[in-house]
Structures are given as structure tokens and as C-alpha cells.
Coordinates of C-alpha atoms in Angstrom, one line a residue:
M1128 CA 55.4 8.9 22.7
M1129 CA 57.0 6.1 21.3
N1130 CA 60.1 6.4 24.1
E1131 CA 57.4 6.2 26.7
F1132 CA 55.8 2.9 26.5
I1133 CA 55.5 -0.1 23.8
I1134 CA 52.8 -2.0 22.7
M1135 CA 52.8 -5.9 22.7
T1136 CA 49.6 -8.2 22.4
R1137 CA 48.8 -10.8 25.1
Q1138 CA 50.5 -13.8 22.9
E1139 CA 53.8 -12.1 21.8
L1140 CA 54.4 -10.9 26.2
Y1141 CA 53.4 -14.7 27.4
D1142 CA 56.2 -16.0 24.8
E1143 CA 58.4 -13.6 26.2
I1144 CA 58.0 -14.2 29.7
W1145 CA 58.0 -18.4 29.3
E1146 CA 61.2 -17.9 27.1
I1147 CA 63.2 -15.9 29.2
S1148 CA 61.2 -15.9 33.1
L1149 CA 59.0 -12.2 33.7
T1150 CA 62.7 -10.4 35.1
G1151 CA 63.8 -10.8 31.6
V1152 CA 61.7 -9.4 30.0
A1153 CA 61.3 -6.2 32.4
K1154 CA 64.8 -6.0 31.9
K1155 CA 65.3 -6.6 28.5
Y1156 CA 62.7 -3.8 27.8
N1157 CA 63.5 -1.3 30.3
L1158 CA 60.4 -2.0 32.7
N1159 CA 59.1 -2.2 36.1
Y1160 CA 58.9 -5.2 37.7
S1161 CA 56.3 -4.8 40.1
K1162 CA 54.0 -3.1 37.3
L1163 CA 54.9 -5.5 34.6
S1164 CA 53.8 -8.5 36.9
N1165 CA 50.3 -6.2 37.7
I1166 CA 49.8 -5.8 34.2
C1167 CA 50.0 -9.9 33.7
K1168 CA 47.8 -9.9 36.5
E1169 CA 45.2 -7.6 35.3
N1170 CA 45.2 -9.1 31.6
D1171 CA 45.3 -13.2 33.2
I1172 CA 49.3 -13.6 31.3
S1173 CA 50.7 -16.1 33.6
Y1174 CA 53.7 -16.3 34.4
P1175 CA 56.7 -19.2 35.1
T1176 CA 57.6 -20.1 39.1
S1177 CA 61.1 -20.9 40.4
A1178 CA 60.1 -24.5 40.0
Y1179 CA 59.7 -24.3 35.9
W1180 CA 63.4 -22.6 35.7
T1181 CA 65.0 -25.6 37.9
K1182 CA 63.3 -28.5 36.1
K1183 CA 64.3 -26.9 32.8
N1184 CA 67.8 -26.0 33.7
M1185 CA 68.0 -29.4 35.1
G1186 CA 66.2 -31.2 31.5
L1187 CA 63.6 -32.3 33.4
D1188 CA 60.4 -32.7 31.5
I1189 CA 58.4 -29.2 32.3
T1190 CA 55.7 -29.5 30.0
K1191 CA 52.7 -30.2 32.7
D1192 CA 54.1 -26.7 34.8
I1193 CA 53.6 -24.7 31.4
V1194 CA 49.7 -22.8 32.0
P1195 CA 48.3 -21.6 28.4
L1196 CA 47.3 -18.9 27.4
T1197 CA 43.4 -18.0 27.5
E1198 CA 41.6 -16.6 24.3
P1199 CA 41.6 -13.7 23.0
T1200 CA 46.1 -13.7 22.1
T1201 CA 45.6 -10.9 19.9
K1202 CA 44.2 -8.4 22.3
Q1203 CA 47.3 -5.3 22.8
I1204 CA 48.7 -4.0 25.9
K1205 CA 50.7 -0.5 26.9
L1206 CA 53.5 -1.3 28.8
Y1207 CA 54.9 2.4 30.0
L1208 CA 59.0 2.1 30.5
N1209 CA 61.0 2.9 33.3
G1210 CA 60.6 7.0 34.4
F1211 CA 57.6 7.2 32.7
K1212 CA 55.0 9.4 35.2
T1213 CA 51.1 9.3 34.5
V1214 CA 49.2 12.7 34.3
S1215 CA 48.4 12.7 38.1
E1216 CA 52.3 12.5 39.0
R1217 CA 53.0 14.8 36.7
M1218 CA 50.6 17.2 38.4
L1219 CA 51.3 16.2 41.6
D1220 CA 55.5 17.0 40.7
N1221 CA 53.8 20.6 39.2
R1222 CA 52.4 21.6 42.4
K1223 CA 55.4 20.0 44.5
D1224 CA 57.1 22.7 42.4
K1225 CA 55.9 25.2 43.3
N1226 CA 56.3 24.3 47.0
V1227 CA 52.9 23.1 47.8
D1228 CA 53.2 20.4 49.9
I1229 CA 50.2 19.7 51.5
L1230 CA 46.8 18.7 48.9
S1231 CA 43.4 18.9 50.1
N1232 CA 41.0 15.7 50.0
K1233 CA 39.5 16.7 46.7
E1234 CA 43.0 16.7 45.0
N1235 CA 44.1 13.6 46.1
M1236 CA 41.4 11.9 45.1
L1237 CA 41.8 13.1 41.7
Y1238 CA 45.2 12.1 41.5
N1239 CA 44.3 8.6 42.7
N1240 CA 41.4 8.6 40.5
L1241 CA 43.4 9.5 36.9
N1242 CA 45.9 6.9 38.2
M1243 CA 42.7 4.5 36.9
L1244 CA 43.1 5.7 33.6
N1245 CA 46.3 4.3 32.5
F1246 CA 44.2 2.3 29.6
L1247 CA 44.0 6.1 28.1
S1248 CA 46.2 7.7 25.4
E1249 CA 48.2 10.5 27.0
D1250 CA 46.3 13.0 24.9
A1251 CA 43.4 11.4 26.4
C1252 CA 43.9 12.2 29.5
N1253 CA 45.3 15.8 28.6
S1254 CA 42.0 16.5 27.4
I1255 CA 39.8 15.1 30.5
V1256 CA 42.3 16.9 32.9
K1257 CA 41.5 20.2 31.2
V1258 CA 38.0 19.6 31.1
I1259 CA 37.6 18.3 34.9
D1260 CA 40.0 21.4 36.1
K1261 CA 37.4 23.7 35.1
L1262 CA 34.3 21.6 36.0
N1263 CA 31.8 23.2 38.2
I1264 CA 28.1 23.6 38.8
D1265 CA 26.7 27.1 37.1
K1266 CA 23.1 27.7 38.7
H1267 CA 22.5 30.3 35.8
K1268 CA 23.5 28.3 33.4
K1269 CA 20.4 25.9 31.1
L1270 CA 20.0 22.9 31.4
H1271 CA 20.9 20.1 28.8
K1272 CA 18.6 19.8 25.9
I1273 CA 17.6 16.0 27.0
I1274 CA 16.7 16.9 30.8
C1275 CA 14.7 20.1 29.0
D1276 CA 12.7 17.7 26.6
Y1277 CA 12.2 15.3 29.3
K1278 CA 10.6 18.2 31.5
N1279 CA 9.0 19.6 28.6
K1280 CA 7.3 16.5 28.0
L1281 CA 6.7 15.5 31.8
Q1282 CA 4.5 18.4 32.1
E1283 CA 3.0 17.8 28.5
E1284 CA 1.3 14.9 30.0
R1285 CA 0.2 16.0 33.5
R1286 CA -2.2 18.8 31.2
E1287 CA -3.2 15.5 29.3
E1288 CA -3.8 13.7 32.7
R1289 CA -5.5 16.8 34.0
K1290 CA -8.2 17.3 31.4
R1291 CA -8.7 13.5 31.3
N1292 CA -10.1 13.6 34.8
Y1293 CA -11.3 17.5 34.5
Y1294 CA -15.0 15.7 35.7
N1295 CA -13.4 13.6 38.2
P1296 CA -14.3 14.6 41.9
Y1297 CA -11.7 12.3 43.2
Y1298 CA -9.0 13.7 41.3
N1299 CA -6.3 15.1 42.8
V1300 CA -3.7 17.3 41.0
H1301 CA -0.9 17.1 44.2
E1302 CA -1.2 13.5 44.4
Q1303 CA 0.9 13.0 41.1
V1304 CA 3.6 10.6 41.6
E1305 CA 6.6 10.9 39.8
T1306 CA 7.7 8.9 37.2
G1307 CA 10.2 8.3 34.8
Y1308 CA 14.1 9.1 35.4
F1309 CA 13.8 11.3 38.3
C1310 CA 10.9 8.7 39.6
N1311 CA 13.0 8.3 43.0
I1312 CA 13.6 12.2 43.5
S1313 CA 11.9 14.2 46.3
K1314 CA 10.9 17.2 44.6
L1315 CA 12.4 19.5 46.6
T1316 CA 16.1 17.9 45.4
K1317 CA 14.6 16.9 41.7
Q1318 CA 16.3 20.5 40.7
R1319 CA 19.6 19.9 42.2
C1320 CA 20.0 16.4 40.3
M1321 CA 18.9 18.1 37.1
K1322 CA 21.7 20.4 37.5
I1323 CA 24.2 18.0 38.6
L1324 CA 23.5 15.9 36.0
S1325 CA 23.3 18.7 33.0
C1326 CA 26.7 19.4 34.5
I1327 CA 28.1 16.0 33.9
Y1328 CA 26.5 15.8 30.4
Y1329 CA 28.5 18.5 29.4
A1330 CA 31.6 17.4 30.0
I1331 CA 30.6 14.5 28.5
E1332 CA 29.9 16.6 25.6
E1333 CA 32.9 18.3 25.4
L1334 CA 35.3 15.0 25.6
G1335 CA 33.5 14.1 22.1
G1336 CA 30.8 11.7 23.8
K1337 CA 27.2 12.1 23.0
I1338 CA 24.2 12.0 25.5
N1339 CA 21.2 9.5 24.5
N1340 CA 17.4 10.5 24.8
D1341 CA 17.5 7.5 27.3
F1342 CA 19.8 9.5 29.2
S1343 CA 22.8 6.9 28.6
M1344 CA 25.6 7.9 27.3
Q1345 CA 27.9 7.1 24.9
I1346 CA 31.7 7.3 25.8
R1347 CA 34.1 5.9 23.6
N1348 CA 31.5 4.0 21.3
E1349 CA 30.1 2.6 24.4
L1350 CA 27.1 2.8 26.0
V1351 CA 27.0 4.0 29.7
T1352 CA 24.6 4.3 32.1
I1353 CA 24.5 5.6 35.8
E1354 CA 21.5 6.2 38.5
L1355 CA 20.1 8.5 40.1
E1356 CA 18.5 8.1 43.6
E1357 CA 17.6 10.6 46.3
L1358 CA 18.6 8.4 50.1
K1359 CA 16.4 7.9 52.8
D1360 CA 16.1 7.7 56.4
Q1361 CA 13.9 5.3 59.1
V1362 CA 12.2 7.2 61.4
N1363 CA 9.2 5.7 64.0
H1364 CA 5.6 5.9 61.5
E1365 CA 3.1 8.4 63.2
L1366 CA -0.3 7.2 63.1
T1367 CA -2.6 8.6 61.2
K1368 CA -6.5 9.6 62.4
E1369 CA -7.7 6.5 59.6
E1370 CA -5.3 4.5 61.8
A1371 CA -5.9 6.0 65.0
R1372 CA -9.6 4.8 64.0
K1373 CA -8.8 1.4 63.4
L1374 CA -6.7 0.7 66.3
L1375 CA -9.6 2.6 68.5
E1376 CA -12.2 -0.4 66.9
Y1377 CA -9.9 -3.1 67.2
E1378 CA -9.3 -2.7 70.9
E1379 CA -13.4 -2.4 71.2
E1380 CA -13.8 -5.4 69.0
R1381 CA -11.1 -7.3 71.6
R1382 CA -13.0 -6.5 74.7
K1383 CA -16.2 -7.8 72.9
S1384 CA -14.8 -11.0 71.1
K1385 CA -11.5 -12.7 71.0
Y1386 CA -11.3 -13.3 67.3
A1387 CA -10.8 -9.5 66.6
Y1388 CA -7.8 -8.7 64.2
K1389 CA -5.7 -6.7 65.0
P1390 CA -4.8 -3.3 62.3
N1391 CA -1.5 -4.2 59.9
I1392 CA 0.2 -0.6 60.7
R1393 CA 3.7 -0.4 59.9
K1394 CA 6.4 0.8 62.4
Y1395 CA 8.5 3.2 61.0
D1396 CA 8.3 5.6 57.8
Y1397 CA 11.8 6.2 55.0
I1398 CA 11.3 9.5 53.9
Y1399 CA 14.0 12.0 51.5
N1400 CA 16.7 13.2 53.3
G1401 CA 18.4 15.3 50.3
K1402 CA 21.6 13.3 49.9
L1403 CA 21.8 12.0 46.7
K1404 CA 23.2 8.8 45.2
I1405 CA 24.7 7.8 41.1
T1406 CA 25.0 4.0 41.1
F1407 CA 27.1 2.9 37.4
E1408 CA 26.9 -0.9 37.2
S1409 CA 28.2 -3.5 38.7
R1410 CA 26.8 -1.1 42.8
N1411 CA 29.4 1.0 42.1
Y1412 CA 28.1 4.2 43.0
I1413 CA 29.0 7.7 44.9
K1414 CA 26.9 9.6 46.9
D1415 CA 26.6 12.5 48.8
T1416 CA 28.5 12.5 52.5
D1417 CA 27.9 14.6 55.2
N1418 CA 31.2 16.6 54.6
I1419 CA 31.7 15.8 50.5
K1420 CA 28.9 16.8 48.3
L1421 CA 27.9 15.3 44.8
E1422 CA 28.8 18.9 43.3
N1423 CA 32.8 18.5 45.3
R1424 CA 33.1 14.8 42.9
L1425 CA 32.2 16.0 39.3
A1426 CA 35.6 14.6 38.3
D1427 CA 35.6 11.8 40.0
I1428 CA 32.8 10.9 38.4
I1429 CA 33.5 11.7 35.1
I1430 CA 36.6 9.4 35.6
R1431 CA 34.6 7.0 36.9
L1432 CA 32.2 6.8 33.8
Y1433 CA 35.7 7.1 31.7
E1434 CA 36.6 3.4 34.1
K1435 CA 33.2 2.3 33.4
S1436 CA 33.4 2.4 29.7
E1437 CA 36.8 0.5 29.4
Q1438 CA 34.6 -2.4 31.5
I1439 CA 31.6 -1.8 29.0
K1440 CA 34.2 -2.4 26.2
N1441 CA 36.1 -5.3 27.5
T1442 CA 33.5 -7.3 28.4
R1443 CA 31.5 -6.5 24.8
L1444 CA 35.0 -7.6 23.6
A1445 CA 35.0 -11.1 25.4
R1446 CA 31.7 -11.7 24.3
E1447 CA 32.2 -11.2 20.9
E1448 CA 35.3 -13.4 20.8
R1449 CA 33.2 -15.7 22.8
E1450 CA 30.8 -15.6 19.9
K1451 CA 32.9 -15.6 17.6
K1452 CA 34.3 -19.1 18.9
E1453 CA 30.5 -20.4 19.2
R1454 CA 29.8 -19.4 16.0
E1455 CA 33.4 -21.0 14.3
E1456 CA 32.6 -24.5 16.5
E1457 CA 28.9 -24.7 15.2
R1458 CA 30.3 -23.7 11.5
K1459 CA 32.8 -27.1 12.1
R1460 CA 29.5 -29.1 13.9
E1461 CA 27.2 -27.9 10.5
E1462 CA 29.9 -28.9 8.0
I1463 CA 30.8 -32.7 10.1
R1464 CA 27.0 -33.0 10.0
N1465 CA 26.3 -32.1 6.3
R1466 CA 29.7 -34.2 5.6
K1467 CA 28.1 -37.0 7.4
K1468 CA 24.6 -37.1 5.9
E1469 CA 26.6 -36.7 2.2
E1470 CA 28.4 -39.6 3.1
A1471 CA 25.0 -41.6 4.1
E1472 CA 23.4 -40.8 1.1
K1473 CA 26.3 -41.5 -0.9
I1474 CA 26.3 -45.1 1.0
K1475 CA 22.2 -45.3 0.5
A1476 CA 23.0 -44.9 -3.1
L1477 CA 25.6 -47.0 -3.8
V1478 CA 23.7 -50.3 -1.9
N1479 CA 20.4 -49.2 -4.3
I1480 CA 23.1 -49.7 -7.1
A1481 CA 24.5 -53.3 -6.0
E1482 CA 21.1 -54.1 -5.3
D1483 CA 20.3 -53.5 -9.3
F1484 CA 23.7 -55.2 -9.9
R1485 CA 22.7 -58.0 -7.9
V1486 CA 19.0 -58.5 -9.8
A1487 CA 20.4 -58.4 -13.1
C1488 CA 23.0 -60.9 -12.7
N1489 CA 20.8 -63.0 -11.0
I1490 CA 18.2 -62.9 -14.0
R1491 CA 21.1 -63.7 -16.2
N1492 CA 21.6 -66.7 -14.5
Y1493 CA 18.1 -68.0 -14.6
I1494 CA 18.5 -67.3 -18.5
E1495 CA 21.6 -69.3 -18.6
G1496 CA 20.1 -72.0 -17.3
L1497 CA 16.8 -71.9 -19.4
K1498 CA 19.4 -72.1 -22.4
S1499 CA 20.4 -75.1 -21.0
K1500 CA 17.8 -77.2 -21.1
N1501 CA 17.2 -79.1 -25.0
N1502 CA 14.1 -78.3 -27.2
I1503 CA 13.5 -74.5 -26.6
N1504 CA 10.3 -73.7 -28.3
E1505 CA 10.4 -69.7 -30.4
E1506 CA 8.1 -68.9 -27.2
T1507 CA 10.7 -69.3 -24.6
K1508 CA 13.6 -67.7 -27.4
K1509 CA 11.7 -64.7 -27.3
W1510 CA 11.2 -64.5 -23.8
I1511 CA 14.7 -65.0 -23.4
E1512 CA 15.6 -62.3 -25.6
W1513 CA 13.1 -60.1 -23.0
A1514 CA 14.5 -60.9 -20.4
G1515 CA 17.9 -60.0 -21.3
K1516 CA 17.4 -56.6 -21.9
K1517 CA 15.7 -55.9 -19.0
A1518 CA 19.0 -57.5 -16.8
D1519 CA 20.8 -55.5 -19.1
W1520 CA 17.6 -52.1 -18.0
F1521 CA 18.5 -53.7 -14.3
D1522 CA 22.7 -53.6 -15.0
P1523 CA 24.1 -49.9 -13.6
T1524 CA 27.1 -50.7 -15.8
I1525 CA 25.0 -51.4 -18.8
D1526 CA 22.1 -48.4 -17.8
L1527 CA 20.0 -49.6 -20.9
E1528 CA 17.0 -47.1 -22.1
D1529 CA 13.3 -49.6 -22.2
E1530 CA 11.5 -48.2 -24.8
L1531 CA 8.4 -48.1 -22.5
L1532 CA 10.1 -47.2 -18.8
G1533 CA 12.8 -45.3 -19.9
K1534 CA 16.4 -45.1 -18.2
R1535 CA 15.9 -46.9 -14.5
N1536 CA 17.2 -44.5 -11.9
H1537 CA 19.5 -47.1 -10.2
E1538 CA 20.7 -45.1 -6.8
E1539 CA 16.7 -44.9 -5.4
S1540 CA 15.4 -46.6 -2.6
K1541 CA 14.0 -50.1 -3.4
E1542 CA 11.0 -49.3 -2.1
N1543 CA 10.9 -46.3 -4.6
K1544 CA 11.5 -48.2 -7.7
E1545 CA 9.1 -51.5 -6.3
Q1546 CA 6.4 -48.4 -6.4
K1547 CA 7.1 -47.0 -9.7
L1548 CA 6.7 -50.6 -11.2
D1549 CA 3.3 -51.1 -8.8
K1550 CA 2.2 -48.0 -10.2
Y1551 CA 2.5 -49.0 -14.1
T1552 CA 0.6 -52.3 -13.4
S1553 CA -2.5 -49.9 -11.5
Y1554 CA -5.0 -48.4 -13.9
Y1555 CA -5.4 -45.5 -12.5
G1556 CA -1.6 -45.2 -12.8
W1557 CA -1.4 -45.4 -16.4
Y1558 CA -3.0 -41.4 -15.8

């Protein structure tokens, strides 16, 4: 297998292409140029134009010609070497070796669809080929357990409904409306639909998948769903007795009065025609035709399910990568918000500390002014000594603890510190 393909990340392939060109990469690794070009388009990897190489060889500015690589850059890409053949191509060669040149429409369709599974390993493709090669509807095989459980549950619900309406004279068991997964299937086609679905479920389980109770499938650890419905034909509506009676009443009323209202009777009816349609996600579907039934396209359905699982996987990975990027951006924004908040709080604390220092300096200046006066009495001297201690209490560089007020929280806002002092002046503040 290592001689059949190489594996590169999107970033590695992008760097190689913009370093030595698309043709250079094809020659270096023995790759098919057209297939390599298609792989680049499928994986959104841009490659240089001829104008880019002309400018680069002439030494001109090429920064505007460079197309950056989009996320995710670590996604791995499988590049098959020249001479490698897919499973379908090898199957076609085997048939030609047996002198079978003319292939049926079914086989041609199968070979074309197998090429869509190039994202799978060789062993996985071989397993799918073995399963779909023996895939057929067995009328005598028991329905899948999920479908049997669904039928039993539906029968039980109908029995309970009949019990509840046992004494209801207007209840008619034949007017029960089908609900659930097969609500768009007529009773005549329902058994055929269940057989097709059972065959698909058995094949998926044989390939390692899982069937859930809600009829969804777990394929390659991805949740894949399909919808089944029966197509309808448009036919002209046939009047019922009640509708004919209303029309007669309308005609009689019209002769008597110009304000008669014509009954609203539909022109067409839509009746089931027995043709089934399987719809995958994104409006992709396979349906019965006049020549080919779904029973003959079971292989196409299995291949389409695996293709759908790959699409769901790529969508999920892209969504997870996008969500990861969004979470990282939000984390950075939150970090910046926290840093701004912390910085703002530090600035407020600095302003509050500086304000206390300013008050301390003003008190000391006032004390110096008092000391410069002559004939200072003892009471003024005591007050100057007391004021000096309060200046030291205000001063954050000294941070003196007052015997009554304790230490001053210099980082607090001016309003909070004034409220504390006001509290001590109030009678109720002492409690």
C-alpha cells in the first residue's frame, strides 16, 4: 500500500506547490497531473498561475499574487501514484480479461459509483465490494430487528387506541392514519419498503455499522439518515356524493340569489403509484423508474450512504475546527477583558493611594505653618502631635496603625473611606 499512494497534509501540499509548481510536484512524486489538480480543487488548495512564475523569475513583487491557505491546514490528503487503479477499475479489467466487453447498466453504474469512494482505504473498498456483490432481497428472510420492533410497537398502540374507542360509535378502525417512519408509504407498498430497508440495514451491520432505534445509521462513526416515501400521481378529482349534493344546493341557491357561494372542491387528487424514493441529506435521492427498481440499485444506495458519511464527517470536522477557532478567539477576548479590568482596578487603587499621600502632605504643611507661629500653647502642641500621627496614618509610605481606627486601606475609593469615617461619627455606627 505504501507504493500506491503518499499522504500529505494540506499545508505540506500547499507549500510544495507554491515552491516548485503543480507540474513539479506531479513529477517529483510520480503523480497524475490532472488528478492532482482535481484534488487541489476538492480540498480548496490554490496553486500559482503562469503570471506568478513569470514575475518570480523576473524578480518582481509577487506578494499580491500569493493566495493564502484556508483552515484546516492539518487535514491529511491521500495522493495515488501513477499506475494505481481503483477497485472498480480493477474489476473492469478482470471482466475484460474474461472477454466480457459489454457491461450491463447496473454494472456500469456500480463501477462509476465505486470511484466516489476514493476516500476509503483499499481494504474498506474490498469489504464493500464483497457485501454489495451478494446483496439481494430475500423474501423469506426475517425483517431487521429495528423494523420488527417498530411493527410490534405500532400494533400495540393501535390495540390501545381501539380499547379507548370501544364505546365510541363514530370510531372506525379502517380510518386510522399511518404515523411514524412509514407515514408516506401506502399499505400495499409498505411490506416491500420494509424488505428493502432490512436489506440495507443488514448490509450496513455486516460492514461494521450500527442501526439506531430511530432508523438512523451509524456509518464510520457518523450519523446518517435517509427518508423513504412513495411517489404520487396527479389525477382528476372524482366528486363524492357529499360534494355533488353541495354543488346542487349551490346551483339552486344561485337561481334564487346572486350571493350564493360556490363550494371549494379540489380539482385533482394525488394517489400513490407504487414507486419508492429514498432521499439522502441535501436533497440527494434515488428512486424507482419504469425500468429500474430500488431492489436493483441496492449497491448504489450502500455506496451513496458511505459517500454521505464522508460528507457528514467533513462538515463535522469543519464545524469543530470553526468552533475551536471561535472558542480560542473568545478566550483571547476574555483574557484581554480581564487584563483591562485588572489594569483599571490597579489604576484606581494607585489614584486612591496618591490621594491619601496628598492629604498626608497637606496635613504636614499645615502643621509646619502652625509651628512657625510664636507663642504656641500646650494645647496647640498636643494637637500638632496628634495631627502628625494622623498624617502618618494617612501616609501610605508609613502606613501607621491608629489605636482607635486601625490601619487605613489606602487602595479603597475616597467615597468608601469617607463613609467609614462618617459611620464612626453616627450613634448607630458604633454597633
